[in-house]
Short mmCIF file of C-alpha atoms in Angstrom, two decimals:
data_model
loop_
_atom_site.label_atom_id
_atom_site.label_comp_id
_atom_site.label_asym_id
_atom_site.label_seq_id
_atom_site.Cartn_x
_atom_site.Cartn_y
_atom_site.Cartn_z
CA UNK G 95 25.52 77.86 -47.97
CA UNK G 96 27.68 77.94 -44.87
CA UNK G 97 31.56 77.97 -45.28
CA UNK G 98 31.74 74.79 -43.08
CA UNK G 99 28.97 72.31 -43.78
CA UNK G 100 28.27 69.79 -40.93
CA UNK G 101 28.33 66.06 -41.60
CA UNK G 102 26.13 64.20 -39.00
CA UNK G 103 26.60 60.53 -38.86
CA UNK G 104 23.82 58.75 -37.08
CA UNK G 105 24.60 55.26 -35.75
CA UNK G 106 22.34 52.54 -34.51
CA UNK G 107 23.18 48.85 -33.97
CA UNK G 108 24.54 48.20 -30.44
CA UNK G 109 24.66 52.02 -29.72
CA UNK G 110 20.97 52.78 -29.07
CA UNK G 111 19.10 50.81 -26.55
CA UNK G 112 18.18 53.47 -24.22
CA UNK G 113 20.02 56.19 -26.02
CA UNK G 114 21.34 56.72 -29.51
CA UNK G 115 24.38 58.55 -30.65
CA UNK G 116 25.48 60.81 -33.38
CA UNK G 117 28.55 62.46 -34.56
CA UNK G 118 28.70 65.92 -35.82
CA UNK G 119 31.87 66.41 -38.04
CA UNK G 120 32.63 70.04 -39.32
CA UNK G 121 33.93 69.94 -42.74
CA UNK G 122 35.66 72.83 -44.49
CA UNK G 123 36.74 70.93 -47.66
CA UNK G 124 36.52 67.36 -49.17
CA UNK G 125 40.02 66.56 -48.16
CA UNK G 126 39.08 67.09 -44.54
CA UNK G 127 35.97 64.92 -45.01
CA UNK G 128 38.35 62.11 -46.06
CA UNK G 129 40.74 62.65 -43.25
CA UNK G 130 38.01 62.59 -40.49
CA UNK G 131 36.17 59.78 -42.24
CA UNK G 132 39.09 57.47 -42.87
CA UNK G 133 39.09 55.85 -39.39
CA UNK G 134 36.09 53.79 -40.34
CA UNK G 135 35.80 52.15 -36.97
CA UNK G 136 35.77 55.51 -35.31
CA UNK G 137 33.13 56.83 -37.52
CA UNK G 138 31.05 53.89 -38.73
CA UNK G 139 31.80 50.61 -36.91
CA UNK G 140 32.03 51.29 -33.27
CA UNK G 141 28.80 49.53 -32.58
CA UNK G 142 30.34 46.08 -32.42
CA UNK G 143 32.50 46.99 -29.51
CA UNK G 144 30.87 49.89 -27.58
CA UNK G 145 27.68 49.99 -25.57
CA UNK G 146 25.10 52.57 -24.71
CA UNK G 147 23.32 53.82 -21.56
CA UNK G 148 20.50 51.59 -20.66
CA UNK G 149 18.90 51.83 -17.10
CA UNK G 150 17.26 48.51 -17.23
CA UNK G 151 19.98 46.00 -16.21
CA UNK G 152 18.72 43.17 -18.32
CA UNK G 153 18.70 45.23 -21.54
CA UNK G 154 22.29 46.27 -20.78
CA UNK G 155 23.28 42.78 -20.66
CA UNK G 156 21.56 42.04 -23.98
CA UNK G 157 23.07 44.89 -25.84
CA UNK G 158 26.63 45.45 -24.50
CA UNK G 159 29.48 43.05 -24.50
CA UNK G 160 31.23 41.68 -21.36
CA UNK G 161 28.28 43.04 -19.13
CA UNK G 162 29.39 46.68 -19.57
CA UNK G 163 27.07 49.17 -17.78
CA UNK G 164 26.88 52.91 -18.19
CA UNK G 165 25.18 54.99 -15.59
CA UNK G 166 25.16 58.33 -17.67
CA UNK G 167 25.66 59.73 -21.15
CA UNK G 168 28.95 61.32 -20.06
CA UNK G 169 30.32 57.95 -18.64
CA UNK G 170 29.27 56.27 -22.04
CA UNK G 171 31.00 59.10 -24.10
CA UNK G 172 34.30 58.88 -22.15
CA UNK G 173 34.28 55.06 -22.81
CA UNK G 174 33.62 55.59 -26.67
CA UNK G 175 36.41 58.16 -26.84
CA UNK G 176 38.82 56.05 -25.00
CA UNK G 177 37.91 52.99 -27.06
CA UNK G 178 38.50 54.98 -30.29
CA UNK G 179 41.86 56.20 -29.33
CA UNK G 180 43.07 52.88 -27.99
CA UNK G 181 41.80 50.83 -31.07
CA UNK G 182 42.63 53.35 -33.88
CA UNK G 183 45.19 55.90 -32.49
CA UNK G 184 42.69 58.40 -33.69
CA UNK G 185 41.98 61.53 -31.47
CA UNK G 186 38.20 62.12 -31.49
CA UNK G 187 37.76 65.76 -32.11
CA UNK G 188 34.11 65.42 -33.32
CA UNK G 189 31.00 66.09 -31.17
CA UNK G 190 29.12 63.11 -29.80
CA UNK G 191 25.46 63.65 -28.77
CA UNK G 192 22.80 61.21 -27.73
CA UNK G 193 19.26 60.60 -29.00
CA UNK G 194 16.47 58.62 -27.56
CA UNK G 195 16.13 55.04 -28.61
CA UNK G 196 14.88 51.57 -27.23
CA UNK G 197 16.11 48.10 -27.82
CA UNK G 198 13.45 45.70 -29.46
CA UNK G 199 14.24 42.21 -28.07
CA UNK G 200 12.02 40.52 -30.65
CA UNK G 201 13.67 42.19 -33.81
CA UNK G 202 16.99 42.37 -31.85
CA UNK G 203 17.12 45.94 -33.23
CA UNK G 204 17.69 49.35 -31.84
CA UNK G 205 14.96 51.75 -32.86
CA UNK G 206 14.65 55.50 -32.31
CA UNK G 207 12.14 57.14 -30.05
CA UNK G 208 10.38 60.36 -31.05
CA UNK G 209 11.63 62.84 -33.52
CA UNK G 210 15.45 62.41 -33.28
CA UNK G 211 16.03 65.21 -35.91
CA UNK G 212 15.26 67.67 -33.04
CA UNK G 213 18.42 66.60 -31.34
CA UNK G 214 20.42 68.25 -34.16
CA UNK G 215 20.44 72.14 -34.28
CA UNK G 216 19.07 73.46 -37.58
CA UNK G 217 22.26 75.47 -38.26
CA UNK G 218 24.15 72.24 -38.27
CA UNK G 219 21.89 70.26 -40.34
CA UNK G 220 23.75 70.13 -43.77
CA UNK G 221 24.51 66.37 -44.46
CA UNK G 222 23.11 63.50 -42.61
CA UNK G 223 24.52 59.87 -42.97
CA UNK G 224 22.11 57.40 -41.62
CA UNK G 225 23.76 54.14 -40.62
CA UNK G 226 21.09 51.37 -40.78
CA UNK G 227 18.55 53.97 -42.22
CA UNK G 228 15.67 51.49 -41.85
CA UNK G 229 15.96 51.61 -38.09
CA UNK G 230 15.90 55.28 -38.19
CA UNK G 231 12.95 55.64 -40.42
CA UNK G 232 10.55 52.69 -40.02
CA UNK G 233 8.70 54.47 -37.20
CA UNK G 234 10.01 57.90 -37.50
CA UNK G 235 7.41 60.52 -36.50
CA UNK G 236 8.56 64.10 -36.83
CA UNK G 237 10.34 66.49 -39.24
CA UNK G 238 11.19 64.79 -42.64
CA UNK G 239 14.89 64.09 -42.85
CA UNK G 240 15.01 65.54 -46.49
CA UNK G 241 13.44 68.78 -45.14
CA UNK G 242 15.78 69.08 -42.14
CA UNK G 243 18.96 68.24 -44.10
CA UNK G 244 20.21 69.39 -47.58
CA UNK G 245 21.56 65.98 -48.25
CA UNK G 246 20.63 62.64 -46.68
CA UNK G 247 22.65 59.44 -47.34
CA UNK G 248 21.59 56.09 -45.98
CA UNK G 249 24.10 53.25 -45.62
CA UNK G 250 22.38 49.89 -45.61
CA UNK G 251 24.28 47.15 -43.74
CA UNK G 252 21.85 44.52 -42.94
CA UNK G 253 20.14 41.95 -45.21
CA UNK G 254 16.73 41.96 -43.28
CA UNK G 255 14.85 40.07 -45.91
CA UNK G 256 17.32 37.15 -45.64
CA UNK G 257 16.77 36.82 -41.85
CA UNK G 258 13.00 36.90 -42.34
CA UNK G 259 13.04 34.30 -45.07
CA UNK G 260 15.09 31.92 -42.95
CA UNK G 261 12.05 32.10 -40.59
CA UNK G 262 10.09 31.00 -43.54
CA UNK G 263 7.81 33.93 -43.31
CA UNK G 264 7.03 34.90 -46.78
CA UNK G 265 4.35 37.27 -46.11
CA UNK G 266 6.31 39.21 -43.54
CA UNK G 267 9.25 39.33 -46.14
CA UNK G 268 7.10 40.79 -48.69
CA UNK G 269 5.74 43.55 -46.44
CA UNK G 270 9.24 44.30 -45.10
CA UNK G 271 10.52 44.74 -48.64
CA UNK G 272 7.81 47.30 -49.55
CA UNK G 273 8.23 49.15 -46.20
CA UNK G 274 12.02 49.38 -46.77
CA UNK G 275 11.44 50.91 -50.17
CA UNK G 276 8.69 53.24 -48.86
CA UNK G 277 10.80 54.88 -46.09
CA UNK G 278 14.13 55.00 -48.05
CA UNK G 279 12.25 56.89 -50.87
CA UNK G 280 10.59 59.32 -48.40
CA UNK G 281 13.67 60.04 -46.28
CA UNK G 282 16.93 59.52 -48.21
CA UNK G 283 18.41 61.45 -51.27
CA UNK G 284 20.79 58.57 -51.76
CA UNK G 285 21.19 54.99 -50.36
CA UNK G 286 24.62 53.17 -50.40
CA UNK G 287 24.09 49.40 -50.27
CA UNK G 288 27.28 47.75 -49.18
CA UNK G 289 26.58 44.70 -51.65
CA UNK G 290 23.94 43.40 -53.83
CA UNK G 291 22.91 40.96 -51.14
CA UNK G 292 20.57 43.67 -49.89
CA UNK G 293 17.17 44.46 -51.61
CA UNK G 294 17.20 47.07 -54.48
CA UNK G 295 16.04 50.42 -53.03
CA UNK G 296 15.16 53.72 -54.54
CA UNK G 297 18.06 55.82 -55.62
CA UNK G 298 20.46 53.31 -54.28
CA UNK G 299 23.99 52.40 -55.50
CA UNK G 300 26.02 49.24 -54.58
CA UNK G 301 29.33 50.24 -53.02
CA UNK G 302 31.46 48.71 -50.26
CA UNK G 303 32.33 51.62 -48.13
CA UNK G 304 34.02 49.67 -45.48
CA UNK G 305 37.82 49.24 -44.70
CA UNK G 306 39.88 47.47 -42.23
CA UNK G 307 41.95 48.81 -39.34
CA UNK G 308 45.54 49.41 -40.40
CA UNK G 309 46.81 46.80 -37.87
CA UNK G 310 45.35 44.05 -39.93
CA UNK G 311 47.39 45.17 -42.87
CA UNK G 312 50.47 45.52 -40.63
CA UNK G 313 49.96 41.77 -39.47
CA UNK G 314 49.69 40.53 -43.11
CA UNK G 315 52.94 42.45 -43.91
CA UNK G 316 54.71 40.88 -40.91
CA UNK G 317 53.58 37.42 -41.64
CA UNK G 318 54.84 37.47 -45.35
CA UNK G 319 58.11 39.04 -44.09
CA UNK G 320 58.50 36.01 -41.87
CA UNK G 321 57.89 33.71 -44.74
CA UNK G 322 60.51 35.80 -47.09
CA UNK G 323 62.94 35.33 -44.22
CA UNK G 324 62.56 31.41 -44.47
CA UNK G 325 60.44 31.11 -41.45
CA UNK G 326 57.20 29.16 -41.23
CA UNK G 327 54.75 31.94 -40.96
CA UNK G 328 51.29 29.96 -41.02
CA UNK G 329 51.62 27.08 -38.66
CA UNK G 330 47.88 26.59 -37.89
CA UNK G 331 45.31 25.39 -40.42
CA UNK G 332 41.68 26.62 -40.54
CA UNK G 333 39.23 28.78 -38.33
CA UNK G 334 36.22 30.63 -38.31
CA UNK G 335 35.26 33.65 -36.12
CA UNK G 336 31.84 35.41 -35.79
CA UNK G 337 29.00 36.07 -33.42
CA UNK G 338 27.86 32.55 -32.30
CA UNK G 339 24.32 32.39 -33.75
CA UNK G 340 23.24 29.92 -36.25
CA UNK G 341 22.35 32.50 -38.83
CA UNK G 342 25.90 33.88 -38.86
CA UNK G 343 27.41 31.00 -40.95
CA UNK G 344 27.73 28.30 -38.20
CA UNK G 345 24.78 26.26 -39.51
CA UNK G 346 26.25 26.29 -43.03
CA UNK G 347 29.73 25.55 -41.88
CA UNK G 348 28.91 22.61 -39.72
CA UNK G 349 26.50 21.18 -42.28
CA UNK G 350 29.30 21.30 -44.85
CA UNK G 351 31.84 19.76 -42.54
CA UNK G 352 29.38 17.02 -41.50
CA UNK G 353 28.40 16.07 -44.99
CA UNK G 354 32.03 15.94 -46.20
CA UNK G 355 33.94 14.93 -43.09
CA UNK G 356 35.42 11.77 -44.71
CA UNK G 357 36.99 13.85 -47.42
CA UNK G 358 38.12 16.33 -44.72
CA UNK G 359 38.90 13.85 -42.02
CA UNK G 360 42.33 15.13 -41.28
CA UNK G 361 41.27 18.81 -41.14
CA UNK G 362 41.05 20.47 -37.71
CA UNK G 363 38.82 23.54 -37.53
CA UNK G 364 38.72 26.11 -34.66
CA UNK G 365 35.64 28.16 -34.11
CA UNK G 366 35.67 31.46 -32.05
CA UNK G 367 32.66 33.42 -31.01
CA UNK G 368 30.11 34.40 -28.28
CA UNK G 369 26.38 34.30 -28.74
CA UNK G 370 22.93 32.81 -27.88
CA UNK G 371 23.54 29.58 -29.69
CA UNK G 372 27.01 28.89 -28.21
CA UNK G 373 25.87 25.78 -26.31
CA UNK G 374 24.06 24.36 -29.40
CA UNK G 375 27.04 24.95 -31.60
CA UNK G 376 29.30 23.14 -29.20
CA UNK G 377 27.01 20.22 -28.92
CA UNK G 378 26.64 19.96 -32.82
CA UNK G 379 30.40 20.20 -33.11
CA UNK G 380 31.00 17.35 -30.70
CA UNK G 381 28.87 15.05 -32.81
CA UNK G 382 31.18 15.39 -35.84
CA UNK G 383 33.93 12.69 -36.36
CA UNK G 384 36.35 15.35 -37.38
CA UNK G 385 38.04 17.61 -34.77
CA UNK G 386 36.14 20.90 -34.35
CA UNK G 387 37.14 23.07 -31.41
CA UNK G 388 34.87 25.79 -30.04
CA UNK G 389 36.56 28.89 -28.23
CA UNK G 390 35.17 31.95 -26.66
CA UNK G 391 35.20 35.04 -29.01
CA UNK G 392 38.20 37.44 -29.02
CA UNK G 393 39.50 40.29 -31.09
CA UNK G 394 40.37 39.10 -34.59
CA UNK G 395 43.74 40.98 -34.33
CA UNK G 396 44.69 38.87 -31.38
CA UNK G 397 48.06 37.12 -31.87
CA UNK G 398 46.43 33.75 -31.53
CA UNK G 399 44.85 34.26 -34.95
CA UNK G 400 48.05 35.29 -36.78
CA UNK G 401 49.34 31.99 -37.73
CA UNK G 402 46.24 30.56 -39.20
CA UNK G 403 46.43 29.97 -42.90
CA UNK G 404 42.76 29.46 -44.02
CA UNK G 405 39.74 31.35 -42.92
CA UNK G 406 36.47 29.36 -43.71
CA UNK G 407 33.41 31.62 -44.08
CA UNK G 408 30.26 30.01 -45.53
CA UNK G 409 27.93 32.83 -44.15
CA UNK G 410 25.43 34.26 -46.63
CA UNK G 411 23.58 36.45 -44.23
CA UNK G 412 26.34 39.18 -43.97
CA UNK G 413 26.06 42.20 -46.41
CA UNK G 414 29.76 42.46 -46.47
CA UNK G 415 31.64 40.33 -43.96
CA UNK G 416 34.18 42.44 -42.01
CA UNK G 417 36.10 39.34 -40.82
CA UNK G 418 36.56 38.24 -44.36
CA UNK G 419 38.15 41.60 -45.25
CA UNK G 420 40.38 41.35 -42.04
CA UNK G 421 41.50 37.79 -42.84
CA UNK G 422 42.51 38.91 -46.31
CA UNK G 423 44.33 41.93 -44.97
CA UNK G 424 46.24 39.54 -42.62
CA UNK G 425 47.49 37.56 -45.60
CA UNK G 426 45.22 34.55 -45.23
CA UNK G 427 43.42 32.41 -47.69
CA UNK G 428 39.68 32.78 -47.50
CA UNK G 429 37.16 30.10 -48.54
CA UNK G 430 33.79 31.71 -48.97
CA UNK G 431 30.58 31.11 -50.79
CA UNK G 432 29.99 32.46 -54.36
CA UNK G 433 27.40 34.95 -53.22
CA UNK G 434 26.69 38.61 -53.83
CA UNK G 435 27.87 39.54 -50.46
CA UNK G 436 31.37 38.28 -51.36
CA UNK G 437 31.55 40.21 -54.73
CA UNK G 438 33.92 42.78 -53.42
CA UNK G 439 36.50 39.99 -52.31
CA UNK G 440 36.67 38.37 -55.75
CA UNK G 441 39.35 40.68 -56.86
CA UNK G 442 41.91 39.23 -54.26
CA UNK G 443 43.85 36.13 -55.33
CA UNK G 444 43.52 34.73 -51.89
CA UNK G 445 39.73 34.56 -52.01
CA UNK G 446 38.57 31.07 -53.01
CA UNK G 447 34.86 30.89 -53.94
CA UNK G 448 32.68 27.70 -54.04
CA UNK G 449 29.04 27.01 -55.19
CA UNK G 450 28.37 23.75 -53.66
CA UNK G 451 29.63 21.24 -51.08
CA UNK G 452 32.05 19.55 -53.49
CA UNK G 453 33.58 22.73 -54.52
CA UNK G 454 33.88 23.71 -50.83
CA UNK G 455 35.93 20.60 -50.20
CA UNK G 456 38.15 21.15 -53.26
CA UNK G 457 38.69 24.85 -52.46
CA UNK G 458 39.52 24.08 -48.77
CA UNK G 459 41.97 21.30 -49.73
CA UNK G 460 43.69 23.44 -52.38
CA UNK G 461 43.84 26.28 -49.90
CA UNK G 462 45.50 24.12 -47.25
CA UNK G 463 48.01 23.00 -49.66
CA UNK G 464 48.85 26.39 -51.23
CA UNK G 465 50.85 29.31 -49.86
CA UNK G 466 48.88 32.62 -49.62
CA UNK G 467 49.99 35.21 -52.28
CA UNK G 468 51.27 38.44 -50.78
CA UNK G 469 49.08 41.47 -51.27
CA UNK G 470 50.14 44.00 -53.77
CA UNK G 471 50.20 47.78 -52.84
CA UNK G 472 46.89 48.31 -54.86
CA UNK G 473 45.25 45.42 -53.10
CA UNK G 474 46.35 46.66 -49.72
CA UNK G 475 44.97 50.09 -50.55
CA UNK G 476 41.54 48.52 -51.64
CA UNK G 477 41.17 47.06 -48.23
CA UNK G 478 42.17 50.26 -46.38
CA UNK G 479 40.12 52.89 -44.71
CA UNK G 480 41.44 55.56 -47.18
CA UNK G 481 40.15 53.50 -50.14
CA UNK G 482 36.88 52.96 -48.25
CA UNK G 483 36.48 56.68 -47.72
CA UNK G 484 37.27 57.48 -51.46
CA UNK G 485 34.42 54.94 -52.44
CA UNK G 486 32.09 56.58 -50.02
CA UNK G 487 32.77 60.12 -51.25
CA UNK G 488 32.15 59.12 -54.91
CA UNK G 489 29.11 56.94 -54.06
CA UNK G 490 27.61 59.88 -52.03
CA UNK G 491 28.52 62.51 -54.49
CA UNK G 492 30.61 64.18 -51.79
CA UNK G 493 33.71 64.39 -53.89
CA UNK G 494 32.34 67.51 -55.54
CA UNK G 495 30.62 70.75 -54.20
CA UNK G 496 27.15 70.46 -53.03
CA UNK G 497 26.10 73.47 -54.88
CA UNK G 498 27.42 72.09 -58.10
CA UNK G 499 24.77 71.72 -60.73
CA UNK G 500 25.04 69.62 -63.75
CA UNK G 501 25.50 71.27 -67.20
CA UNK G 502 22.59 70.85 -69.59
CA UNK G 503 23.26 69.92 -73.16
CA UNK G 504 21.17 71.41 -75.90
CA UNK G 505 19.28 68.12 -76.40
CA UNK G 506 18.54 68.02 -72.70
CA UNK G 507 16.99 71.53 -72.74
CA UNK G 508 14.57 70.25 -75.44
CA UNK G 509 12.97 68.13 -72.85
CA UNK G 510 13.13 70.47 -70.07
CA UNK G 511 9.36 71.21 -69.77
CA UNK G 512 8.60 67.50 -69.88
CA UNK G 513 11.25 66.73 -67.28
CA UNK G 514 9.99 69.54 -64.98
CA UNK G 515 6.46 68.20 -65.19
CA UNK G 516 7.73 64.67 -64.43
CA UNK G 517 9.77 65.88 -61.59
CA UNK G 518 6.80 67.85 -60.04
CA UNK G 519 4.60 64.73 -60.25
CA UNK G 520 7.18 62.66 -58.57
CA UNK G 521 7.74 65.20 -55.95
CA UNK G 522 3.93 65.48 -55.31
CA UNK G 523 3.67 61.67 -55.02
CA UNK G 524 6.55 61.58 -52.73
CA UNK G 525 5.23 64.42 -50.49
CA UNK G 526 1.81 62.50 -50.29
CA UNK G 527 3.60 59.27 -49.40
CA UNK G 528 5.54 61.20 -46.70
CA UNK G 529 2.35 62.71 -45.29
CA UNK G 530 0.70 59.26 -45.18
CA UNK G 531 3.68 57.83 -43.22
CA UNK G 532 3.77 60.80 -40.87
CA UNK G 533 0.20 60.39 -40.07
CA UNK G 534 0.32 56.58 -39.56
CA UNK G 535 3.47 56.79 -37.58
CA UNK G 536 1.70 59.14 -35.12
CA UNK G 537 -1.01 56.77 -34.27
CA UNK G 538 -0.18 54.41 -31.46
CA UNK G 539 -2.51 51.65 -32.67
CA UNK G 540 -0.98 51.82 -36.08
CA UNK G 541 2.43 51.86 -34.81
CA UNK G 542 1.91 48.62 -32.66
CA UNK G 543 0.21 46.89 -35.57
CA UNK G 544 3.32 47.52 -37.66
CA UNK G 545 5.63 46.26 -35.03
CA UNK G 546 6.78 49.44 -33.13
CA UNK G 547 7.88 49.25 -29.56
CA UNK G 548 5.00 50.28 -27.33
CA UNK G 549 5.31 53.75 -26.01
CA UNK G 550 8.10 54.80 -28.49
CA UNK G 551 6.16 57.57 -30.09
CA UNK G 552 7.68 60.15 -27.67
CA UNK G 553 10.65 59.85 -25.22
CA UNK G 554 9.54 59.43 -21.75
CA UNK G 555 10.42 61.69 -18.79
CA UNK G 556 13.44 59.75 -17.83
CA UNK G 557 14.92 59.75 -21.25
CA UNK G 558 14.21 63.53 -21.79
CA UNK G 559 15.78 64.19 -18.29
CA UNK G 560 18.87 62.13 -19.02
CA UNK G 561 19.46 63.62 -22.50
CA UNK G 562 18.57 67.12 -21.50
CA UNK G 563 15.71 67.46 -23.82
CA UNK G 564 13.48 70.39 -22.47
CA UNK G 565 10.47 69.88 -24.69
CA UNK G 566 7.40 68.09 -23.42
CA UNK G 567 5.69 65.28 -25.49
CA UNK G 568 2.74 67.55 -26.17
CA UNK G 569 4.98 70.42 -27.36
CA UNK G 570 6.96 68.02 -29.58
CA UNK G 571 3.74 66.36 -31.06
CA UNK G 572 2.31 69.72 -31.84
CA UNK G 573 5.49 71.21 -33.36
CA UNK G 574 6.54 68.23 -35.49
CA UNK G 575 6.66 68.66 -39.27
CA UNK G 576 6.86 65.98 -41.95
#
């Protein structure tokens, strides 16, 4: 084993439409892993705010906020590093590399192109953390991740089944569930699900490994200091912020407000967000008898949000809602659905849960009348990047040496031969499954039938040239291993 194992974090989401991005983090000891990992927005959540290089102008506008366009990987990298430092005060000393990818407009997902494991040198292939591992493995055709790396950890962020169910496509949901389990078993040693809102997966553990930017905790401290000094800290009432698409909680919120507007007649709600359904949300809001204002999206740490007392979030499609964590960190009362995606937040006294419309009304009315409770030091820590890092290290078994082997008791040794036989059988079945996926993912007709982007089996000339990939498609196809 090398003295300094490499942790490679592969990101998707809004990163990869024409290109993907990965970080290579050299690690000398677990403490350093924690220090490098703790700025979660630097290592795991940049996708919401940074773009990627897409040569097709229409695709750039679909993926990147504020019509940002990048003309080269180096320009994109400069933007990323500047954004990290400005937002987190974190100097990015890690390596950033790009891998081929394309944006699927129908799925609104970013999918890898070709064998992206080839982008990572073999001598740096120690630990891989696959963010949105489904995107990186559904149509993967190349070297098997678990062959390339000693440890592969998938971090599942998205409740795909819920989105498909909302389209009332039961058959597609069934096949998607099976496909997710199939590829996770083949390619990941361990899977971390941010909440139980996601489907159960092989070798998975439920653990929220997200934290909030320290500035949200600072805002919360400042607001409660104002209150302690006798000033009125929370002068505004209720709001919601999120991408303005119906599936992100707006449908549920406007439905709840519409059904109970007589009980909530004197409540004013402000909505903040940008998205494809903005016009429809504004139109639906105007039809309500109660005042509901719709504003463009902005950073949740913007001063305009500081004085709101109550954050209303009825969304059940999020796996763990980042804005809920940020609102709690800022000292606000959060009214949210009693749902597995909100399990982590139940430990905070300012989290008020409801199971139906009547409970929503009651929880909202009480929240408006109450004063938010100040967070204890332990509660502040639970929301922090540091605590999220500690949870990640434990969940991924990175809080101990990779070479450490479990000690076997005498009773365990009695079943060693049976265990070895069972393990061999499982390994053989997994290898056969991987072989089948490798073969199917290498046939264009099969890929298209399963929903892959046309022409995504290998990167085209333009992608190879821009990313400095010297191999040709034929060479890559012939040399890939499963």
